[in-house]
mmCIF file of C-alpha atoms in Angstrom:
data_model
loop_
_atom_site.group_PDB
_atom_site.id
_atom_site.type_symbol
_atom_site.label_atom_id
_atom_site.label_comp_id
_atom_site.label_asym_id
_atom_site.label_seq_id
_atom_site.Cartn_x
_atom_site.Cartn_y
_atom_site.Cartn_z
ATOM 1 C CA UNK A 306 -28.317 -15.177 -71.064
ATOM 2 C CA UNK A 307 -26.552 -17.468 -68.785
ATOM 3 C CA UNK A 308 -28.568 -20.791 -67.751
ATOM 4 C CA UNK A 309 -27.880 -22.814 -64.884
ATOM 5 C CA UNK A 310 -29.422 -26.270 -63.577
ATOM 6 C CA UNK A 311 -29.534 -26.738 -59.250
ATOM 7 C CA UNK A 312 -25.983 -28.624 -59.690
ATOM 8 C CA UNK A 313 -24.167 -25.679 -61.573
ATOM 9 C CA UNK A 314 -25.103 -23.859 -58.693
ATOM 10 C CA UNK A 315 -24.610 -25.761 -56.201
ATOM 11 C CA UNK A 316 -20.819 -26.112 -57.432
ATOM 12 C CA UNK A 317 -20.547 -22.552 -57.885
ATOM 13 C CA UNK A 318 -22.348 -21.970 -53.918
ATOM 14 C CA UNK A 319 -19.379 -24.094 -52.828
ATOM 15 C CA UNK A 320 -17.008 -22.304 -54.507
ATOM 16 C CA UNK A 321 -18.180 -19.156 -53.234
ATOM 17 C CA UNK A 322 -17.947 -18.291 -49.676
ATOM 18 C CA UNK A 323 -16.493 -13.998 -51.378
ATOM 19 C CA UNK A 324 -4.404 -5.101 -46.984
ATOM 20 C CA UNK A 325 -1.842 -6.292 -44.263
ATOM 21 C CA UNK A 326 -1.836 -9.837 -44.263
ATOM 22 C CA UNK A 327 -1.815 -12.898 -41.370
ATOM 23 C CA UNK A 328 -1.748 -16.151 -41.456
ATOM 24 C CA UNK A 329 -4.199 -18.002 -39.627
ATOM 25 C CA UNK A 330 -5.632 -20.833 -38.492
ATOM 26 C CA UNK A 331 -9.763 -20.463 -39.699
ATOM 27 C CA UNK A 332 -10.856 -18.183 -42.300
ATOM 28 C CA UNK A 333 -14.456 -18.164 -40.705
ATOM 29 C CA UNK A 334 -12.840 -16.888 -37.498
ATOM 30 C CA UNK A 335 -10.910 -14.357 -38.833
ATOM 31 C CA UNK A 336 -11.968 -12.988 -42.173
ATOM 32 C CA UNK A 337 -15.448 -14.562 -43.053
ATOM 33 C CA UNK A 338 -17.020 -11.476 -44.576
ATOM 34 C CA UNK A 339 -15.316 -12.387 -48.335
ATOM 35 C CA UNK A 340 -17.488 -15.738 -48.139
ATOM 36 C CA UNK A 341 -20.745 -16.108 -49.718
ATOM 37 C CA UNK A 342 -23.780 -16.686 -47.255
ATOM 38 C CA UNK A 343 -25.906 -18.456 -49.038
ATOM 39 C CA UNK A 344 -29.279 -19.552 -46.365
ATOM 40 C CA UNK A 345 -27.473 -17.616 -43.680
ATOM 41 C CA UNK A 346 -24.892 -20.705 -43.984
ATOM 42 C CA UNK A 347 -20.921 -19.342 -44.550
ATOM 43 C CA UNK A 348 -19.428 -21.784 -47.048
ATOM 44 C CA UNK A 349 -16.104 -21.270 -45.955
ATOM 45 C CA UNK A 350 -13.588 -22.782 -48.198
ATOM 46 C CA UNK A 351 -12.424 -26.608 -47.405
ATOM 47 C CA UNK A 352 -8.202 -26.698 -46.870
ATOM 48 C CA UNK A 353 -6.113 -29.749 -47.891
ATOM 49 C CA UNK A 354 -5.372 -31.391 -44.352
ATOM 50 C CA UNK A 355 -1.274 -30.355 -44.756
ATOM 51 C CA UNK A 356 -1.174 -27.159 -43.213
ATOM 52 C CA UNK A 357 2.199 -27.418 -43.701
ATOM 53 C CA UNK A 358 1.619 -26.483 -47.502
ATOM 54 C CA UNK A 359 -1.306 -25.013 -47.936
ATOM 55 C CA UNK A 360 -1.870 -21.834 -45.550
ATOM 56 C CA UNK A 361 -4.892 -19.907 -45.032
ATOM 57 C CA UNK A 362 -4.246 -15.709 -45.471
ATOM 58 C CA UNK A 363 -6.752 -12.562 -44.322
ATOM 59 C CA UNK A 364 -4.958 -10.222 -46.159
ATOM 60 C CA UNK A 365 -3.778 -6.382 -44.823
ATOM 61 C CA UNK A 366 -1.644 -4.045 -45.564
ATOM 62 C CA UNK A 367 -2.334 -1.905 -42.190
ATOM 63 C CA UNK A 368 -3.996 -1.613 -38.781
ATOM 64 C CA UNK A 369 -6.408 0.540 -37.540
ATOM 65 C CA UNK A 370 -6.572 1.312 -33.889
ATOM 66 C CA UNK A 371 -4.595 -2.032 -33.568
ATOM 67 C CA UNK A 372 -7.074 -3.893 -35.506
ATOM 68 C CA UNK A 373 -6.236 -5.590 -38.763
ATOM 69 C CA UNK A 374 -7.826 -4.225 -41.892
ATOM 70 C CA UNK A 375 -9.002 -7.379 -43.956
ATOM 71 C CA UNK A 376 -9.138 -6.914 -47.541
ATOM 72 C CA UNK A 377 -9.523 -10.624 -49.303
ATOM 73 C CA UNK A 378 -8.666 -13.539 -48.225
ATOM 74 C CA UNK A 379 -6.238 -15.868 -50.069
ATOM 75 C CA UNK A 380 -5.188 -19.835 -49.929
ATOM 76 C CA UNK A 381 -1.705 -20.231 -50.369
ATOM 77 C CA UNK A 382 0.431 -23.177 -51.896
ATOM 78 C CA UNK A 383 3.922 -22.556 -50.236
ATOM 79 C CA UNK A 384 4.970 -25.817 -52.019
ATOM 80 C CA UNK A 385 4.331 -24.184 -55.580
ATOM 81 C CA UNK A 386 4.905 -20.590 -54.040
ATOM 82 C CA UNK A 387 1.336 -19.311 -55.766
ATOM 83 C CA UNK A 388 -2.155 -19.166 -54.532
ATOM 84 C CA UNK A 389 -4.725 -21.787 -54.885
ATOM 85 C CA UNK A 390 -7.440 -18.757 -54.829
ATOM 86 C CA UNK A 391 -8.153 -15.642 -53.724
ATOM 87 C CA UNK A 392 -11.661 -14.722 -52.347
ATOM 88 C CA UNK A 393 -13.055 -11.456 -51.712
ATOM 89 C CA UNK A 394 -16.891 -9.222 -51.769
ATOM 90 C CA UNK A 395 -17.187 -7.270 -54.902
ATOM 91 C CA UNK A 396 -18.163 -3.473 -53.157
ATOM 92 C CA UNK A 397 -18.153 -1.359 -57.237
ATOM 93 C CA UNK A 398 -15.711 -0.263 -59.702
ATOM 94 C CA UNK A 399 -13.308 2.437 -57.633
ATOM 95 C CA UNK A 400 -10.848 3.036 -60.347
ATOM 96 C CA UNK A 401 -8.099 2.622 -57.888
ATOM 97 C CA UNK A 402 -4.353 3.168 -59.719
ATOM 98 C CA UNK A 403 -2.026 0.562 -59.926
ATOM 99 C CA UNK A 404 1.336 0.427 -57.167
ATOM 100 C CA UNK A 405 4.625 -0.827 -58.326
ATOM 101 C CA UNK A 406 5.839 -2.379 -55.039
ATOM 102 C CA UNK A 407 5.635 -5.724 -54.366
ATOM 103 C CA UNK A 408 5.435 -7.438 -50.974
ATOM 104 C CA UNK A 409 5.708 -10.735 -49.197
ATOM 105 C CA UNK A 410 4.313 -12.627 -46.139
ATOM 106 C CA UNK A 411 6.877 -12.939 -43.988
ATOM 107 C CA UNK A 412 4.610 -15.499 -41.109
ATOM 108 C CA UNK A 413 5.162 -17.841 -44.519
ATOM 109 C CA UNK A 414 9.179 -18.484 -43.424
ATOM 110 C CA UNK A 415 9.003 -17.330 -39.876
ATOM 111 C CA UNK A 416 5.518 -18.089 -38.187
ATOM 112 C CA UNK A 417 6.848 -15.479 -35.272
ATOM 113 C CA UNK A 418 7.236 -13.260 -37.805
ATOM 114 C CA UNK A 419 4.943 -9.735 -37.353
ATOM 115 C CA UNK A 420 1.539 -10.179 -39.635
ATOM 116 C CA UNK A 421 1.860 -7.602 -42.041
ATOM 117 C CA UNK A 422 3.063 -7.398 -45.574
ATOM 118 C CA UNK A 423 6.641 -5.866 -46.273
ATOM 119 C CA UNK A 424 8.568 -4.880 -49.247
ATOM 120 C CA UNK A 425 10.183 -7.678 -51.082
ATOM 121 C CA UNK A 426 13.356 -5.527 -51.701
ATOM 122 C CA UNK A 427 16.103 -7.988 -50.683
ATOM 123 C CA UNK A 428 16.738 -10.116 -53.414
ATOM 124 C CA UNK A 429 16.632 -12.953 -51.469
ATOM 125 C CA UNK A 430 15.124 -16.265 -52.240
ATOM 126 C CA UNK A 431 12.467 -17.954 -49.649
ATOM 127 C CA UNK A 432 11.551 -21.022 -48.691
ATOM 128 C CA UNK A 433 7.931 -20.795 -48.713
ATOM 129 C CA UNK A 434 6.825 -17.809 -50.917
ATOM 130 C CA UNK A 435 7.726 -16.530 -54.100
ATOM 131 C CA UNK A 436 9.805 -13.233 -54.161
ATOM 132 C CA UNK A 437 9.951 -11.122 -57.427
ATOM 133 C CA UNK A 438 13.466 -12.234 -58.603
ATOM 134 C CA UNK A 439 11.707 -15.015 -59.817
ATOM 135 C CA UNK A 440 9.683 -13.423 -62.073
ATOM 136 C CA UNK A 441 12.616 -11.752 -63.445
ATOM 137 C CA UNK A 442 13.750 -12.623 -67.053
ATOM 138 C CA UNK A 443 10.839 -15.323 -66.568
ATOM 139 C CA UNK A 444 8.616 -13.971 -69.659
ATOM 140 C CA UNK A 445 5.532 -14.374 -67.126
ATOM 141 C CA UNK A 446 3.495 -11.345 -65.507
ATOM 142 C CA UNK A 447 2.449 -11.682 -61.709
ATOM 143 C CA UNK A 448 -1.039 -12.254 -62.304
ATOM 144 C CA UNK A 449 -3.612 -11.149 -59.892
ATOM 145 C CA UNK A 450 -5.890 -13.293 -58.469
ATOM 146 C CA UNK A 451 -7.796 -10.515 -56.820
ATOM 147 C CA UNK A 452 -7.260 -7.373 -59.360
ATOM 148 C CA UNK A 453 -6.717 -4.052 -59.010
ATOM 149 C CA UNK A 454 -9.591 -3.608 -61.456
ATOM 150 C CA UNK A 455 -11.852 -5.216 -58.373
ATOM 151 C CA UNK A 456 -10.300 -3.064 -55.312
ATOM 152 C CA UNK A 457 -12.507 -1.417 -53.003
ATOM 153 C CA UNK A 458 -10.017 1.186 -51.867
ATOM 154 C CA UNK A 459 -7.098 2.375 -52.325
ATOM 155 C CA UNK A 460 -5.457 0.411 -49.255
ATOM 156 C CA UNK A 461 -7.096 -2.364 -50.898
ATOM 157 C CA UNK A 462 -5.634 -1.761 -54.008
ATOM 158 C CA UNK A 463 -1.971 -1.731 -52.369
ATOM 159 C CA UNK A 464 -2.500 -4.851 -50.779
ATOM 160 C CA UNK A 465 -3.592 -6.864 -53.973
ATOM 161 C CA UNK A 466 0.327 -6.127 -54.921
ATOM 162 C CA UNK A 467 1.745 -8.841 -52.534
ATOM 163 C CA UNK A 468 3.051 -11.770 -54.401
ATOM 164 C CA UNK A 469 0.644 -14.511 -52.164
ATOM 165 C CA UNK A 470 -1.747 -13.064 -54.771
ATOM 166 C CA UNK A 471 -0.413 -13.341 -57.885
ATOM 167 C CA UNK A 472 0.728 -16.623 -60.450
ATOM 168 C CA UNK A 473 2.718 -16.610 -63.256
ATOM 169 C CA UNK A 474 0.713 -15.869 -65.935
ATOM 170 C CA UNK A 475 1.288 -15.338 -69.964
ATOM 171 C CA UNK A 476 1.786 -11.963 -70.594
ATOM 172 C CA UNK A 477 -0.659 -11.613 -73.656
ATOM 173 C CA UNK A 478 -3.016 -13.362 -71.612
ATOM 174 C CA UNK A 479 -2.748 -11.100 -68.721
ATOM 175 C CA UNK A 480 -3.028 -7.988 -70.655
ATOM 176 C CA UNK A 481 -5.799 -9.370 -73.238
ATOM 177 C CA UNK A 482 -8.666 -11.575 -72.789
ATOM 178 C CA UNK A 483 -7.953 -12.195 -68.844
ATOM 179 C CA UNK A 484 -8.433 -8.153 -68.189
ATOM 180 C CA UNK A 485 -11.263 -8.420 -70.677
ATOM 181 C CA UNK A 486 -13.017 -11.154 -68.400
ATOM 182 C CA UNK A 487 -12.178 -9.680 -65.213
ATOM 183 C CA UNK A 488 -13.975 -6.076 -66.414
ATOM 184 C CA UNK A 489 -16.774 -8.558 -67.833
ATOM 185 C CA UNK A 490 -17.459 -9.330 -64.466
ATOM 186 C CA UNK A 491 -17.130 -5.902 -62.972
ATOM 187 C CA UNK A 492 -20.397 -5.228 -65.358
ATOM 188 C CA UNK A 493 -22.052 -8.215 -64.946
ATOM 189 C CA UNK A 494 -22.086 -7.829 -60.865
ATOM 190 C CA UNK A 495 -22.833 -3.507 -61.435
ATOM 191 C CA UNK A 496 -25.678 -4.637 -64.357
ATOM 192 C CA UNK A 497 -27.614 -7.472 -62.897
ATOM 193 C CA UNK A 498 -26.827 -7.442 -59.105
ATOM 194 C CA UNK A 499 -26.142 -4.055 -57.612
ATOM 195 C CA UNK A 500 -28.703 -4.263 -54.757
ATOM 196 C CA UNK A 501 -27.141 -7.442 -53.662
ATOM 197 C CA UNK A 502 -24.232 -9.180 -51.793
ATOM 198 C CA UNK A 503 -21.720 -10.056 -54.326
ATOM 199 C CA UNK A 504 -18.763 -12.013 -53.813
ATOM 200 C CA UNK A 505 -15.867 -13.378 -56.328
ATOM 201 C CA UNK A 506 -13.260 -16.154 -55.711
ATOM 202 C CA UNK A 507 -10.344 -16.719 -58.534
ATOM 203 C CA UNK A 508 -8.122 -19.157 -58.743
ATOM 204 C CA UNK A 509 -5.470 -21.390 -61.062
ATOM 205 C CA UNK A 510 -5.094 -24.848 -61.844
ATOM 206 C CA UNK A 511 -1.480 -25.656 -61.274
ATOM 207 C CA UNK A 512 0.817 -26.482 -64.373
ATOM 208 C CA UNK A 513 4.037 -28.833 -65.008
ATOM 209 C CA UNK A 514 6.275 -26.350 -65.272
ATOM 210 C CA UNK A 515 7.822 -23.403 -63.594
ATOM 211 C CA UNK A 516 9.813 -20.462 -63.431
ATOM 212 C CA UNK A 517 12.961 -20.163 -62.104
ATOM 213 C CA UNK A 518 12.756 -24.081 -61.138
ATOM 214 C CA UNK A 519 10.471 -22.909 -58.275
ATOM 215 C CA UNK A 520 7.624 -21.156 -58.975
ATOM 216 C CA UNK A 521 4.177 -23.432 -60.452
ATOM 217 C CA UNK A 522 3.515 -22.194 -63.567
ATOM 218 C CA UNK A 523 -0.816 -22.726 -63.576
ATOM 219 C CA UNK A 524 -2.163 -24.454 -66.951
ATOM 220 C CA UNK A 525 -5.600 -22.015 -66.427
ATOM 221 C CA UNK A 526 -7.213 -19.489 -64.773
ATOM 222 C CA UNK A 527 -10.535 -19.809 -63.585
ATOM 223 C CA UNK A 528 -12.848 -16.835 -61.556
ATOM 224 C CA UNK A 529 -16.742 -17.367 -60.307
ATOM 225 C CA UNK A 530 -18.879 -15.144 -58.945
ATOM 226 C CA UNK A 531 -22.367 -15.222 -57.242
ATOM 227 C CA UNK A 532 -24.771 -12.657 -55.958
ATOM 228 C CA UNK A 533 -27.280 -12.562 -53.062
ATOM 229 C CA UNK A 534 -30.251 -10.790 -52.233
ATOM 230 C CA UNK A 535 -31.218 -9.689 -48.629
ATOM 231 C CA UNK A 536 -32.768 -13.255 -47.907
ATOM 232 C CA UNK A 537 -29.129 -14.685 -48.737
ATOM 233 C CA UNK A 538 -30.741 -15.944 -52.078
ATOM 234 C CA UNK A 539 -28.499 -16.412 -54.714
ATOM 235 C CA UNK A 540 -30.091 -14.484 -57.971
ATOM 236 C CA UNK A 541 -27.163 -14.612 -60.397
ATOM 237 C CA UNK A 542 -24.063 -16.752 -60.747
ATOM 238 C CA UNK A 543 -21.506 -17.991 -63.111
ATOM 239 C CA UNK A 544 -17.920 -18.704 -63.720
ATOM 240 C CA UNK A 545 -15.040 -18.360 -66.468
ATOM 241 C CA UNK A 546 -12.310 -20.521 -67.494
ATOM 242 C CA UNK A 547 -8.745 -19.325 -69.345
ATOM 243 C CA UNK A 548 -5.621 -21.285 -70.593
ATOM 244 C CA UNK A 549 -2.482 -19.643 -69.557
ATOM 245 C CA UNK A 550 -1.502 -18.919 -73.102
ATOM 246 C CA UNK A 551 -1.272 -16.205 -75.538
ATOM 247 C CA UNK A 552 -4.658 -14.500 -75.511
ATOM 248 C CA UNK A 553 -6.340 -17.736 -75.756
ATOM 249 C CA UNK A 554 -9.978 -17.062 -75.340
ATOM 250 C CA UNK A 555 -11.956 -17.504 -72.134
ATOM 251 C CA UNK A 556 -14.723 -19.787 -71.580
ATOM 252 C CA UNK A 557 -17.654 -18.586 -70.227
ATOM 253 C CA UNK A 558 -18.996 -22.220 -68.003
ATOM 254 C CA UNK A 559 -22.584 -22.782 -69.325
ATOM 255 C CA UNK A 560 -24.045 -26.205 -69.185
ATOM 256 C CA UNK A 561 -26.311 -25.239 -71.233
ATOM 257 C CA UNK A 562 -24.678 -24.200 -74.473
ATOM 258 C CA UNK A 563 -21.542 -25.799 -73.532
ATOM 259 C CA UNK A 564 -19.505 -27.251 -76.883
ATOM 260 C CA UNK A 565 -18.449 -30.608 -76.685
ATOM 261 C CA UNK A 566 -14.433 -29.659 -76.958
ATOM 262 C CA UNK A 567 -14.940 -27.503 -74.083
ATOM 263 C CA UNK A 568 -16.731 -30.253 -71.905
ATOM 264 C CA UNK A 569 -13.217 -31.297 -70.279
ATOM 265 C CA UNK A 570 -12.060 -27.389 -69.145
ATOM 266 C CA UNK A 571 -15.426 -27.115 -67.964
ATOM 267 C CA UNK A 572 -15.838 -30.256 -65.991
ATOM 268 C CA UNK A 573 -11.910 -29.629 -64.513
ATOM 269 C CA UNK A 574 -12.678 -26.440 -63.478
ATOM 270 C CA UNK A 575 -16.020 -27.769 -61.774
ATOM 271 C CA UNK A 576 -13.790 -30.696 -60.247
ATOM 272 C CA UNK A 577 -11.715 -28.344 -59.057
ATOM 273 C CA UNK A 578 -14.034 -25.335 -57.279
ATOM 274 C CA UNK A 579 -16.081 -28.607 -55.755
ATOM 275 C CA UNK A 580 -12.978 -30.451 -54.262
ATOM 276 C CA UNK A 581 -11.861 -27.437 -52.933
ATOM 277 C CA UNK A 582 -15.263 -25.843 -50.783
ATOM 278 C CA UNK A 583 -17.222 -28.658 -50.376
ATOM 279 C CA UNK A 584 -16.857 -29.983 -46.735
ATOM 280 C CA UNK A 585 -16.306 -26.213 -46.008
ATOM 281 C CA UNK A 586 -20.046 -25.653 -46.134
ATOM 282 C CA UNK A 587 -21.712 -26.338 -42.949
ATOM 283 C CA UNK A 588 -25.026 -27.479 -44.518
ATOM 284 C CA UNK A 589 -25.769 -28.342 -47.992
ATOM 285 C CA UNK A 590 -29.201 -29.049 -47.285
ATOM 286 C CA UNK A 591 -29.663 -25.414 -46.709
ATOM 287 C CA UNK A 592 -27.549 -24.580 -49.722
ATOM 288 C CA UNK A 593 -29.786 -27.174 -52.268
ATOM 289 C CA UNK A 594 -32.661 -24.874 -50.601
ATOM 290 C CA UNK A 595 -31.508 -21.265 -51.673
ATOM 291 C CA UNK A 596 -31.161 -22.691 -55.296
ATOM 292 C CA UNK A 597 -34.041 -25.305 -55.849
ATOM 293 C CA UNK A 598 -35.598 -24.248 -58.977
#
């Protein structure tokens, strides 16, 4: 059983706010729906102030009735070319099939640029974005961020293929213990919160190296969840932490049983979930409320 004290939560609240894509300039405007609520407050995730680098993404694959379909939300590092997270509400296992075509965000290189994903069939290298000849001969997967495994349709599925969502990311990793975790958290959310408002954000901690001598290579891979109840309560919550390796195992973040070589993962992942959502959240006070024990 997973314990938590008020500050575990409160890190995890803050990291939680929840397929065309756009580029824009407020999540909460646009695409606030894959953000946790937590006392009817949207923590909506804090940016870096160069919006230069780091842009914010509702991502679509299609419109409907000339209204953008949002399917997850994503921060983007254009100066690494991968994602700092991707954030989306967990709706049920759909068993949605895999694609095989990859796309880009093409506002990334030319902010005129029509908001929806295309192809990445060109070969070309950007500026701003990854593109898949980089993966090529790399000996890395293009890791989701928000997987397949997760999708709540099939459109949704599609769009998880664009590569603003994915990181390199070990191969044996990928395959093994990472799609072990993310199914572990599939049940977890079906088991102990299916009544309630769940929402998932995943992200990576960049690395030193890359591929292709442009694309960050991230040292881990960390997801949290949290789940509300009709109130906006929070009733379950937790988080997992994975080196980019072969099949290393994944930590499961629990003060509470934490070992001692594990205390430094642990508090970096915590460092980095609470540096990256907590001016986004428009009162903590209300947020210390929802999880006072």
């Amino acid at each position: 059983m997973i314990l938590f004290t008020p500050g575990l939560l409160l890190l995890l609240l803050l990291a939680l706010s929840g397929c065309f894509s756009e580029v824009v300039d407020d999540f909460l405007n646009k695409c606030p729906q894959f953000f946790a609520n937590p006392g009817k407050t949207v923590c909506t995730p804090t940016v870096f102030p160069d919006k230069n680098r780091y842009k914010k993404i509702c991502q679509s694959l299609y419109e409907e009735q000339g209204v953008y379909v949002y399917e997850y939300a994503t921060l983007y590092d254009t100066a690494n070319k991968i994602p700092v997270y991707s954030a989306y509400k967990f709706e049920g296992l759909m068993g949605c099939k895999r694609n095989n075509n990859w796309f880009i965000e093409p506002q990334l290189d030319k902010p005129d640029a029509e908001g929806t994903m295309k192809l990445d069939n060109n070969g070309a290298l950007l500026s701003n974005q990854a593109v898949n000849i980089d993966y090529f001969n790399s000996g890395y997967h293009r890791g989701h961020l928000a997987p397949v495994l997760h999708a709540r349709s099939k459109n949704c599925s599609n769009a998880t293929f664009t590569l603003t969502n994915a990181a390199p990311q070990n191969g044996s990793f990928n395959s093994g213990k990472w799609r072990v975790t993310e199914a572990k958290v599939a049940k977890i959310l079906e088991e102990k919160c299916a009544e309630n408002s769940r929402y998932i954000v995943t992200g990576v901690v960049p690395g030193t190296k890359k591929i292709n001598n442009r694309v960050r290579i991230p040292s881990f891979f960390w997801t949290a969840y949290i789940c509300l109840d009709n109130n906006q309560k929070v009733t379950t919550a937790g988080a997992f932490l994975g080196k980019n390796r072969n099949d290393i195992e994944v930590s499961e973040l629990n003060i509470s049983s934490l070992e001692s070589r594990h205390l430094f993962l642990y508090l970096l992942c915590m460092l980095i979930i609470f540096f990256f959502f907590y001016s986004g959240c428009k009162s903590i006070l209300v947020i210390k409320n929802t999880i006072s024990m």
